[in-house]
Short mmCIF file of C-alpha atoms in Angstrom, two decimals:
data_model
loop_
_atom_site.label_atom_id
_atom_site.label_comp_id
_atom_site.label_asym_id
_atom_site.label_seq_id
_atom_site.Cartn_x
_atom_site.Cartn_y
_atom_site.Cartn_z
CA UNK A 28 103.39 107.79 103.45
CA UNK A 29 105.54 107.17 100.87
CA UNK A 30 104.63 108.61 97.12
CA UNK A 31 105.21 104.35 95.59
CA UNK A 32 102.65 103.53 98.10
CA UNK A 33 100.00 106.21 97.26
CA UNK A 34 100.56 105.79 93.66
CA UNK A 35 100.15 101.94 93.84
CA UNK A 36 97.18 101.94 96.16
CA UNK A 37 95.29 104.70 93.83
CA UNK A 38 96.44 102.02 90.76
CA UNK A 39 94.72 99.55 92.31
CA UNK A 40 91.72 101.37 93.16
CA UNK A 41 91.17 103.30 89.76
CA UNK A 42 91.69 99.70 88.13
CA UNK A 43 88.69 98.12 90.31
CA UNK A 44 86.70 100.62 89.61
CA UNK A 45 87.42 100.70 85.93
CA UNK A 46 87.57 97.29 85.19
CA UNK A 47 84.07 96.50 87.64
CA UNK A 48 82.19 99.09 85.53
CA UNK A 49 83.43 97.47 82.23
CA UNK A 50 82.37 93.81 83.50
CA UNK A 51 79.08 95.02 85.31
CA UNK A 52 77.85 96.98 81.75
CA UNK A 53 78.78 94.01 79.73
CA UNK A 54 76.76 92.06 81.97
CA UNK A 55 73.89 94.48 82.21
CA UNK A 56 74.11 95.89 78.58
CA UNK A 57 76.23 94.18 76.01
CA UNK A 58 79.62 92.16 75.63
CA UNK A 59 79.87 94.19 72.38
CA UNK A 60 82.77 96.43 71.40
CA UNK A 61 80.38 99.92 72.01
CA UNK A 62 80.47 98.96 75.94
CA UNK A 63 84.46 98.78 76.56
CA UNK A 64 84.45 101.96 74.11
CA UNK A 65 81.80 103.73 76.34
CA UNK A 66 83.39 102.48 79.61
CA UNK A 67 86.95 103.56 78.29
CA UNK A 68 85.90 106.85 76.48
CA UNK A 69 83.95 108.26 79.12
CA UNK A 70 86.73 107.17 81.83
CA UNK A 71 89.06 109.06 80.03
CA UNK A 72 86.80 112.25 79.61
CA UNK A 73 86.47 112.43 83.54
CA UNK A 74 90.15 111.94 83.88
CA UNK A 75 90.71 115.31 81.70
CA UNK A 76 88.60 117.06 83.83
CA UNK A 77 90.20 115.69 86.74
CA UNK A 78 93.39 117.55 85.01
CA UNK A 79 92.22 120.55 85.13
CA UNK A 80 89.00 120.86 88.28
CA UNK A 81 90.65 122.51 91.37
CA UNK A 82 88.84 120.33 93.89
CA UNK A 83 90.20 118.33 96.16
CA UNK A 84 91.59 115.08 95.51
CA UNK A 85 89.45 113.18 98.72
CA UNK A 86 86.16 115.10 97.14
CA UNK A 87 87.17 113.12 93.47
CA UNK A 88 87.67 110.16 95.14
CA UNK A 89 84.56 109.86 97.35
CA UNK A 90 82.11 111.29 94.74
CA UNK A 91 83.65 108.74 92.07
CA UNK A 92 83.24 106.00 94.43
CA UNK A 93 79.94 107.22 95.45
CA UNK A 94 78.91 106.62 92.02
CA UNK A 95 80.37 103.23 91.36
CA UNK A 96 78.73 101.85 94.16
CA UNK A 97 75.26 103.70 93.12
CA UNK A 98 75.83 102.08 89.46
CA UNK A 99 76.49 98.95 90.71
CA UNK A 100 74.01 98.38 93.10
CA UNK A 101 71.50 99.42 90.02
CA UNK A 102 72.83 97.23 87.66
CA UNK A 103 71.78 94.47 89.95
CA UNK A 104 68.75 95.43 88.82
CA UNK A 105 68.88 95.52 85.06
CA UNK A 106 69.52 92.56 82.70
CA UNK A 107 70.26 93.06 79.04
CA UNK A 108 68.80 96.69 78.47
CA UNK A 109 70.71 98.47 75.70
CA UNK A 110 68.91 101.51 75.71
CA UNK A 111 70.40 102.38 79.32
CA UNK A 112 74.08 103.08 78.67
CA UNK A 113 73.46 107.23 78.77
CA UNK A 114 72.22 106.42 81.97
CA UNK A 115 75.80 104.59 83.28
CA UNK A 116 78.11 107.46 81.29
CA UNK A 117 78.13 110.40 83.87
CA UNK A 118 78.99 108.27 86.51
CA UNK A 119 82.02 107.27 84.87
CA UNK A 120 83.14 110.02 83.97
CA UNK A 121 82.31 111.17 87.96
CA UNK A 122 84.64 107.85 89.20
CA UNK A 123 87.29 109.02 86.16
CA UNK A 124 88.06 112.42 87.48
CA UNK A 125 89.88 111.20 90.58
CA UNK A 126 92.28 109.95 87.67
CA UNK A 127 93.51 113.19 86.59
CA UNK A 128 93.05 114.79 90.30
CA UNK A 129 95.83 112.15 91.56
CA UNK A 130 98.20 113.23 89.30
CA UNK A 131 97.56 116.72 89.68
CA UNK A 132 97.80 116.48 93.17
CA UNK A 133 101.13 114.51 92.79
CA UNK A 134 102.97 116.60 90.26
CA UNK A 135 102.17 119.84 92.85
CA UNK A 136 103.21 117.87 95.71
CA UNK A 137 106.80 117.37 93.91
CA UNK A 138 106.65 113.74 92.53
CA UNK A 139 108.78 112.61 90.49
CA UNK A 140 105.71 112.47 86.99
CA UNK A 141 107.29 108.99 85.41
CA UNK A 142 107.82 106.82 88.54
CA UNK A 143 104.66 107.96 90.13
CA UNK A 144 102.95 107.28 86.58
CA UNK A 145 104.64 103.93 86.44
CA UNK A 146 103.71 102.68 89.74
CA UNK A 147 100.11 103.89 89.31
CA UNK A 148 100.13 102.13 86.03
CA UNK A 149 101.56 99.33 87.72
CA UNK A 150 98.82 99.33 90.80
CA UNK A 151 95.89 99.53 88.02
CA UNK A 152 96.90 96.31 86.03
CA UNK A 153 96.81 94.50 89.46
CA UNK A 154 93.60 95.91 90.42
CA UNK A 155 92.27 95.11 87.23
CA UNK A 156 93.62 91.24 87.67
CA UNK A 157 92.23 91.76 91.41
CA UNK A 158 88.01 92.77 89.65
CA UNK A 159 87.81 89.93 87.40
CA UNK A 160 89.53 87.49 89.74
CA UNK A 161 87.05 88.39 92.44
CA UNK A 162 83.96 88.50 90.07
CA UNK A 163 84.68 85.29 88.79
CA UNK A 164 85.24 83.17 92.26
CA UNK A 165 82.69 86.07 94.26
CA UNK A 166 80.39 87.23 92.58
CA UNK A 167 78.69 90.64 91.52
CA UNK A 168 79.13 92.01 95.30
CA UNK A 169 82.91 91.68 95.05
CA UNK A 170 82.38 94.23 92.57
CA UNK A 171 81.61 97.03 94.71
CA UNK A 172 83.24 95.56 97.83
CA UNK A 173 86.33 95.78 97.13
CA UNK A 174 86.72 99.23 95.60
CA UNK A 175 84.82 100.64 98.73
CA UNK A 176 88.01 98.86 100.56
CA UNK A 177 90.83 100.33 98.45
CA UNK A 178 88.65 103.76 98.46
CA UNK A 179 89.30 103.90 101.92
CA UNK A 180 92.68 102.97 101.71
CA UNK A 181 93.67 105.86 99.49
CA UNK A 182 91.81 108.16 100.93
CA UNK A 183 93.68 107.76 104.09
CA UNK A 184 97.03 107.76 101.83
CA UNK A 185 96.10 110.96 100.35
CA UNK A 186 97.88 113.70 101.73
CA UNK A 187 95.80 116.37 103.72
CA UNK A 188 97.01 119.96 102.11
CA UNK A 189 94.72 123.03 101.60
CA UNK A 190 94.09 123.71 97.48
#
């Protein structure tokens, strides 16, 4: 498979994911400024570890997507409770790490660092569009639906190498 490919498809996914926890918290917690912060900061804490944990990429991505799904299908459950955001943190930081693992992965595989970056940007703005376009017209369960698809997607993208 081609590098553009991978690096769009894990865009895509990573921006689901991102941009589902963001709009599930502010629907479960708070529309306030602290959630995006929490949703962001924590993302970006998992990817760092992602930079530097020597597991493999397809053990990121299924744990991180493991714990999407097991946040979402909780949140169904909770309506306006501030006091639970320390619960929602770790997982984010579990989905974020597949972040840093990707380009990791990449960057040892050969790939070019500022196309595959760009295309992975690229991948996550449209995924992003792709969460809040199918939570407004579907619903909460498009939430975790469609991230389960592109999680399957890239994990049958991701190249199979011993690490």
């Amino acid at each position: 498979m081609s590098a553009t490919i991978r690096a769009w498809a894990a865009g895509i996914h990573l921006g689901l994911l991102q941009t589902g926890y963001l709009l599930s918290l502010q629907r479960a917690i708070s529309a306030a400024h602290q959630t995006y912060a929490t949703v962001v900061g924590a993302w970006l804490v998992g990817s760092l570890i992602g930079l530097f944990v020597r597991l493999r990429p397809r053990l990121t991505l299924v744990v991180g997507l493991l714990t999407y799904v097991a946040v979402q299908l909780t949140l169904t459950q909770v309506d306006f409770a501030a006091y639970t955001w320390p619960w929602w943190v770790p997982a984010i930081v579990c989905s974020g790490v597949y972040s840093g693992r990707f380009f990791t992965d990449a960057i040892a595989a050969g790939e070019d660092v500022g196309p595959t970056f760009a295309h992975e940007t690229y991948g996550f703005v449209v995924g992003a569009l792709v969460a809040l376009v199918a939570a407004v017209f579907f619903g909460r369960s498009a939430l975790w639906l469609c991230p389960i698809a592109t999680g399957i997607m890239v994990a049958l993208l991701t190249r199979k190498r011993p690490h």
